[in-house]
Coordinates of C-alpha atoms in Angstrom, one line a residue:
M80 CA 0.0 0.0 0.0
S81 CA 1.2 3.5 -0.8
D82 CA 2.5 5.7 2.0
L83 CA 0.0 8.4 2.7
T84 CA 2.1 10.4 5.2
V85 CA 2.8 14.1 4.7
D86 CA 4.4 17.0 6.5
Y87 CA 2.5 20.2 7.3
L88 CA 3.7 23.1 9.6
G89 CA 6.4 20.9 11.0
L90 CA 3.9 18.2 11.9
S91 CA 4.1 14.7 10.7
L92 CA 0.6 13.7 9.5
K93 CA -0.5 10.1 8.7
N94 CA -2.3 11.4 5.6
P95 CA -3.1 14.8 4.0
L96 CA -6.8 15.1 5.2
L97 CA -7.6 17.7 7.8
P98 CA -11.1 18.6 9.0
S99 CA -11.1 22.4 8.8
A100 CA -12.6 24.9 11.2
S101 CA -16.2 23.9 11.7
P102 CA -18.8 23.1 14.3
L103 CA -17.6 19.5 14.3
S104 CA -14.7 20.4 16.7
R105 CA -17.1 21.9 19.3
H106 CA -17.9 18.5 20.8
L107 CA -15.4 15.9 21.9
D108 CA -17.5 13.0 20.5
S109 CA -17.5 14.5 17.0
A110 CA -13.8 15.1 17.1
R111 CA -13.3 11.5 18.2
H112 CA -15.4 10.3 15.3
L113 CA -13.2 12.3 12.9
E114 CA -10.1 10.8 14.4
D115 CA -11.5 7.3 14.2
A116 CA -12.5 7.9 10.5
G117 CA -8.9 8.8 9.6
A118 CA -8.5 12.5 10.1
A119 CA -4.7 13.3 10.3
G120 CA -5.3 16.3 12.5
I121 CA -8.1 18.8 13.2
V122 CA -8.5 22.5 12.9
M123 CA -10.7 23.8 15.7
Y124 CA -13.6 26.1 15.1
S125 CA -12.5 29.8 15.0
L126 CA -12.1 31.9 18.0
F127 CA -13.6 35.3 17.0
E128 CA -12.2 38.3 18.7
E129 CA -15.4 40.3 18.2
Q130 CA -17.3 37.8 20.3
I131 CA -14.9 38.1 23.1
L132 CA -14.9 41.9 23.0
A133 CA -18.7 42.1 22.9
E134 CA -19.0 39.7 25.8
E135 CA -16.5 41.7 27.8
R136 CA -18.4 44.9 27.2
Q137 CA -21.7 43.3 28.1
Y138 CA -20.2 41.9 31.3
E139 CA -18.7 45.2 32.2
R140 CA -22.1 47.0 31.8
F141 CA -23.8 44.4 34.0
I142 CA -21.2 44.6 36.8
H143 CA -20.4 48.3 36.8
N144 CA -23.7 49.8 35.8
A145 CA -26.3 47.7 37.5
A146 CA -26.1 49.7 40.8
L147 CA -26.1 53.2 39.3
G148 CA -28.5 55.3 41.3
H149 CA -29.1 52.5 43.8
G150 CA -26.1 52.2 46.0
E151 CA -27.7 49.6 48.2
A152 CA -28.0 47.3 45.2
S153 CA -24.3 46.7 45.0
S154 CA -24.6 44.3 48.0
F155 CA -27.0 42.1 46.0
L156 CA -24.6 41.7 43.1
P157 CA -22.9 38.3 43.4
D158 CA -19.2 37.9 42.7
Q159 CA -18.5 36.1 39.4
P160 CA -15.3 34.1 40.1
D161 CA -16.4 31.2 37.9
Y162 CA -17.7 33.2 35.0
Q163 CA -16.8 31.4 31.8
G164 CA -16.7 33.4 28.6
T165 CA -16.0 32.6 25.0
L166 CA -12.2 32.6 25.4
D167 CA -12.4 30.4 28.5
S168 CA -14.7 27.9 26.8
Y169 CA -12.4 27.8 23.7
L170 CA -9.3 27.2 25.8
E171 CA -11.1 24.5 27.8
Q172 CA -12.2 22.7 24.6
L173 CA -8.7 23.0 23.2
Q174 CA -7.3 21.3 26.3
R175 CA -10.0 18.7 26.2
L176 CA -9.2 17.8 22.6
K177 CA -5.5 17.6 23.3
E178 CA -6.0 15.3 26.3
N179 CA -8.3 12.9 24.4
L180 CA -7.0 12.9 20.8
E181 CA -3.8 11.4 19.5
I182 CA -3.8 13.6 16.3
P183 CA -2.5 17.2 16.2
V184 CA -4.9 20.0 17.1
I185 CA -4.6 23.3 15.3
A186 CA -6.2 26.3 16.9
S187 CA -8.0 28.9 14.7
L188 CA -7.9 32.6 15.5
N189 CA -10.0 35.2 13.7
G190 CA -9.0 38.6 15.0
V191 CA -9.5 42.2 14.1
T192 CA -7.1 44.3 16.2
D193 CA -3.3 44.2 16.6
S194 CA -3.6 43.5 20.3
G195 CA -6.2 40.8 19.9
W196 CA -4.1 38.6 17.6
V197 CA -1.1 38.6 20.0
E198 CA -3.0 38.3 23.3
Y199 CA -5.2 35.5 22.2
G200 CA -2.4 33.8 20.3
R201 CA -0.5 33.5 23.5
E202 CA -3.5 32.0 25.3
L203 CA -3.9 29.4 22.6
A204 CA -0.2 28.5 22.7
G205 CA -0.4 28.1 26.5
A206 CA -3.4 25.8 26.2
G207 CA -1.4 23.3 24.1
A208 CA -2.2 24.0 20.5
D209 CA 0.1 22.2 18.1
A210 CA -0.1 25.0 15.6
L211 CA -2.1 28.2 14.9
E212 CA -4.2 29.1 11.9
L213 CA -4.8 32.8 11.4
N214 CA -8.0 33.5 9.6
L215 CA -7.5 36.9 7.9
Y216 CA -11.2 37.6 7.2
Y217 CA -11.3 41.4 6.4
L218 CA -13.5 43.1 3.9
A219 CA -11.7 46.3 2.7
A220 CA -14.8 48.6 2.3
D221 CA -13.0 51.9 3.1
D222 CA -12.2 53.8 0.0
N223 CA -9.4 55.6 1.8
E224 CA -7.5 52.3 2.4
S225 CA -5.3 50.9 -0.3
A226 CA -4.5 47.3 -1.1
A227 CA -0.9 47.9 0.0
E228 CA -2.1 49.2 3.4
V229 CA -4.2 46.2 4.0
E230 CA -1.4 43.8 3.2
A231 CA 1.1 45.7 5.3
R232 CA -1.2 45.5 8.3
Y233 CA -1.5 41.8 7.9
V234 CA 2.2 41.3 7.6
E235 CA 2.9 43.5 10.7
V236 CA 0.3 41.7 12.8
L237 CA 1.8 38.3 11.8
A238 CA 5.3 39.4 12.6
R239 CA 4.2 40.5 16.1
L240 CA 2.5 37.2 16.7
V241 CA 5.5 35.2 15.4
A242 CA 7.6 37.0 17.9
A243 CA 5.2 36.4 20.7
V244 CA 4.4 32.6 20.4
D245 CA 6.5 29.6 19.8
L246 CA 4.1 27.9 17.4
P247 CA 4.1 27.2 13.7
I248 CA 1.6 29.6 12.1
A249 CA -0.4 29.3 8.9
V250 CA -2.3 32.2 7.5
K251 CA -5.7 31.6 5.9
L252 CA -6.1 33.9 2.9
S253 CA -9.0 35.1 0.8
P254 CA -8.8 34.8 -3.0
Q255 CA -9.2 38.5 -3.4
F256 CA -5.6 39.7 -3.2
T257 CA -4.2 41.4 -6.3
S258 CA -0.9 39.5 -6.2
P259 CA -1.2 36.4 -4.1
V260 CA 2.3 35.1 -4.8
H261 CA 4.0 38.4 -3.7
F262 CA 1.8 38.6 -0.7
V263 CA 2.4 35.0 0.5
R264 CA 6.2 35.7 0.0
Q265 CA 5.9 38.6 2.4
L266 CA 4.0 36.5 4.9
Q267 CA 6.7 33.8 4.6
Q268 CA 9.4 36.4 5.2
A269 CA 7.5 37.6 8.3
G270 CA 7.6 34.1 9.8
A271 CA 4.5 32.2 8.4
R272 CA 5.2 28.5 8.1
G273 CA 2.2 27.9 5.8
A274 CA -0.7 29.4 3.9
V275 CA -4.2 28.1 3.6
I276 CA -5.7 28.6 0.1
F277 CA -8.5 30.0 0.3
N278 CA -10.9 31.3 2.9
R279 CA -14.5 30.8 1.6
F280 CA -16.6 33.8 2.3
Y281 CA -20.3 33.3 3.1
Q282 CA -22.2 35.9 1.1
S283 CA -25.0 38.1 2.4
D284 CA -28.3 38.0 0.6
I285 CA -31.1 40.5 0.2
N286 CA -34.6 39.4 1.3
L287 CA -37.0 40.9 -1.3
E288 CA -40.0 40.4 1.1
T289 CA -38.5 42.2 4.1
L290 CA -36.0 44.3 2.2
Q291 CA -33.4 43.3 4.8
V292 CA -29.8 42.1 4.3
E293 CA -29.6 38.5 5.7
P294 CA -27.0 35.9 6.1
S295 CA -27.1 33.1 3.6
L296 CA -25.5 29.6 4.0
Q297 CA -24.5 27.8 0.9
L298 CA -22.2 24.8 1.2
S299 CA -19.4 24.5 -1.3
S300 CA -19.3 22.4 -4.5
S301 CA -16.4 20.6 -6.2
Y302 CA -16.2 23.3 -8.9
E303 CA -14.9 25.8 -6.2
S304 CA -11.9 23.6 -5.6
L305 CA -10.5 24.5 -9.0
L306 CA -9.6 28.0 -7.9
R307 CA -7.7 26.6 -5.0
V308 CA -5.9 24.0 -7.1
R309 CA -4.9 26.7 -9.7
W310 CA -3.3 29.0 -7.1
T311 CA -1.8 26.2 -5.2
A312 CA 0.0 25.1 -8.3
I313 CA 1.2 28.7 -9.0
L314 CA 2.4 29.3 -5.4
R315 CA 4.1 25.9 -5.3
G316 CA 6.0 26.8 -8.4
S317 CA 7.4 30.0 -6.8
L318 CA 7.6 29.5 -3.1
D319 CA 8.9 26.9 -0.6
I320 CA 6.2 27.3 2.0
D321 CA 3.7 24.7 3.3
L322 CA 0.3 25.0 1.6
A323 CA -3.1 23.7 2.6
T324 CA -6.1 23.9 0.3
T325 CA -9.7 24.4 1.5
G326 CA -13.0 25.0 -0.1
G327 CA -14.8 22.6 -2.4
F328 CA -13.0 19.4 -1.8
H329 CA -15.7 16.7 -1.9
E330 CA -14.5 13.8 -3.9
P331 CA -11.2 11.8 -4.1
V332 CA -10.4 13.4 -7.5
D333 CA -10.6 16.9 -5.8
V334 CA -8.1 15.8 -3.2
I335 CA -5.8 14.2 -5.8
K336 CA -5.7 17.4 -7.9
A337 CA -4.8 19.5 -4.9
L338 CA -1.9 17.2 -4.1
L339 CA -0.7 17.1 -7.7
A340 CA -0.7 20.9 -7.7
G341 CA 1.5 20.9 -4.6
A342 CA -0.7 21.0 -1.5
N343 CA 0.8 19.6 1.7
A344 CA -2.7 19.1 3.2
V345 CA -6.3 19.3 2.1
Q346 CA -8.8 20.7 4.5
L347 CA -12.4 19.5 4.5
C348 CA -15.6 21.1 5.8
S349 CA -18.8 21.0 3.6
T350 CA -18.4 17.3 2.6
L351 CA -18.1 16.3 6.3
L352 CA -21.1 18.4 7.2
Q353 CA -23.1 16.8 4.4
H354 CA -22.0 13.1 4.8
G355 CA -20.5 12.9 8.3
P356 CA -17.0 11.7 9.5
T357 CA -17.1 8.5 7.5
R358 CA -16.6 10.6 4.4
L359 CA -13.0 10.7 5.4
Q360 CA -12.7 6.9 4.9
Q361 CA -14.1 7.1 1.4
L362 CA -11.7 9.9 0.4
L363 CA -8.7 8.1 1.8
A364 CA -9.7 4.9 0.1
G365 CA -10.1 6.7 -3.2
L366 CA -6.7 8.4 -2.8
A367 CA -5.0 5.1 -1.9
E368 CA -6.6 3.3 -4.9
W369 CA -5.5 6.0 -7.3
L370 CA -1.9 6.0 -6.0
E371 CA -1.8 2.2 -6.4
R372 CA -3.2 2.4 -9.9
E373 CA -0.8 5.1 -11.0
E374 CA 2.1 3.2 -9.3
Y375 CA 3.1 6.0 -6.9
E376 CA 4.8 4.7 -3.8
S377 CA 3.8 7.6 -1.7
V378 CA 1.8 10.9 -1.6
R379 CA 5.2 12.7 -1.3
Q380 CA 6.2 11.3 -4.6
M381 CA 3.3 12.8 -6.5
Q382 CA 3.0 16.1 -4.5
G383 CA 3.6 19.1 -6.7
S384 CA 4.3 17.1 -9.9
L385 CA 1.8 19.2 -11.7
S386 CA 2.6 22.5 -10.1
Y387 CA 3.3 25.6 -12.3
R388 CA 7.0 24.8 -12.2
H389 CA 6.6 21.2 -13.4
A390 CA 3.5 21.4 -15.6
A391 CA 4.1 20.5 -19.3
N392 CA 2.3 23.7 -20.3
P393 CA 2.4 26.2 -17.4
G394 CA 0.4 28.6 -19.5
E395 CA -2.7 26.6 -18.8
Y396 CA -2.7 27.9 -15.3
E397 CA -2.6 31.5 -16.6
R398 CA -4.5 33.5 -19.3
Q399 CA -4.2 30.8 -21.9
N400 CA -6.7 28.7 -20.0
Y401 CA -9.2 31.6 -20.2
L402 CA -9.0 31.6 -24.0
S403 CA -9.1 27.8 -24.4
V404 CA -12.3 27.6 -22.2
L405 CA -14.2 30.2 -24.1
D406 CA -13.3 28.6 -27.5
S407 CA -14.4 25.1 -26.3
F408 CA -18.0 26.1 -25.5
T409 CA -20.7 24.5 -27.6
P410 CA -24.4 25.4 -27.2
P411 CA -26.7 22.8 -25.7
P412 CA -29.1 20.9 -28.0
G413 CA -32.0 23.0 -29.3
V414 CA -30.3 26.3 -28.6
R415 CA -29.6 28.5 -31.6
Y416 CA -27.6 31.7 -31.8

């Protein structure tokens, strides 16, 4: 049988499949099922700094404002020595997973301020995380803010966190950067050990009945994986940094394409939510079968063999693909132009 082991963020993984940040890591039983089904590690659900800050403000208003105008009421306010907030719950769950799982646990931090990234990163490191994934989810809606300023802030925050914690750090990126290769190179120079390609934004929708903007949940499809495969191949052709792909990986063929493009690991979410942890077994079986059929001795042997650097026609990853796709279209039966 082919060797499925890979290396990612300095971690030796038994295979390239990682459940990504999702509700499945909120419960120990679900995490155990993922491990039993073959997960090589697990990325915890994200710790959102906004939730922590909002919780702290609410708690402060309750404690410090409840007795305004009623001095005698302060004697009725109980102390809250055992108050457990979002951060405490996250750290407790991280420790619980570390104590009960044999696979690596990667903490996920989604922050918005300079201080938040560093402070909470230290907490996650202290709780035993094996690595840290920074989810840079920021929508640049300010017309006074340039792309260079957005990127510079990310690099600066990463550098501060790298200096503050002794953990391998991967940065989860959106696909909306103008020059992803240059930006990932900057992140690597600032200390990032890996990049996760790409964050999948959930889009807002407009309700035509209420005329309100509402959240809309649409799980991914395999077609979305092609964007990740393409940029993984281009990045692997230029940089020596660990790469994980995420977003749209549902079938064994999706996983195989990512590995051929140069991914170290493939993160899974929607397919696990749709089919449950046993989907991991099916994906691993499909990967192993393909490796045997193509006579690969290991995943490492085939990783990156179709990256931009090694592709027979690298132009297919660039503009040439755009021209070829348009020219290949044929109208469906019965449609006339």
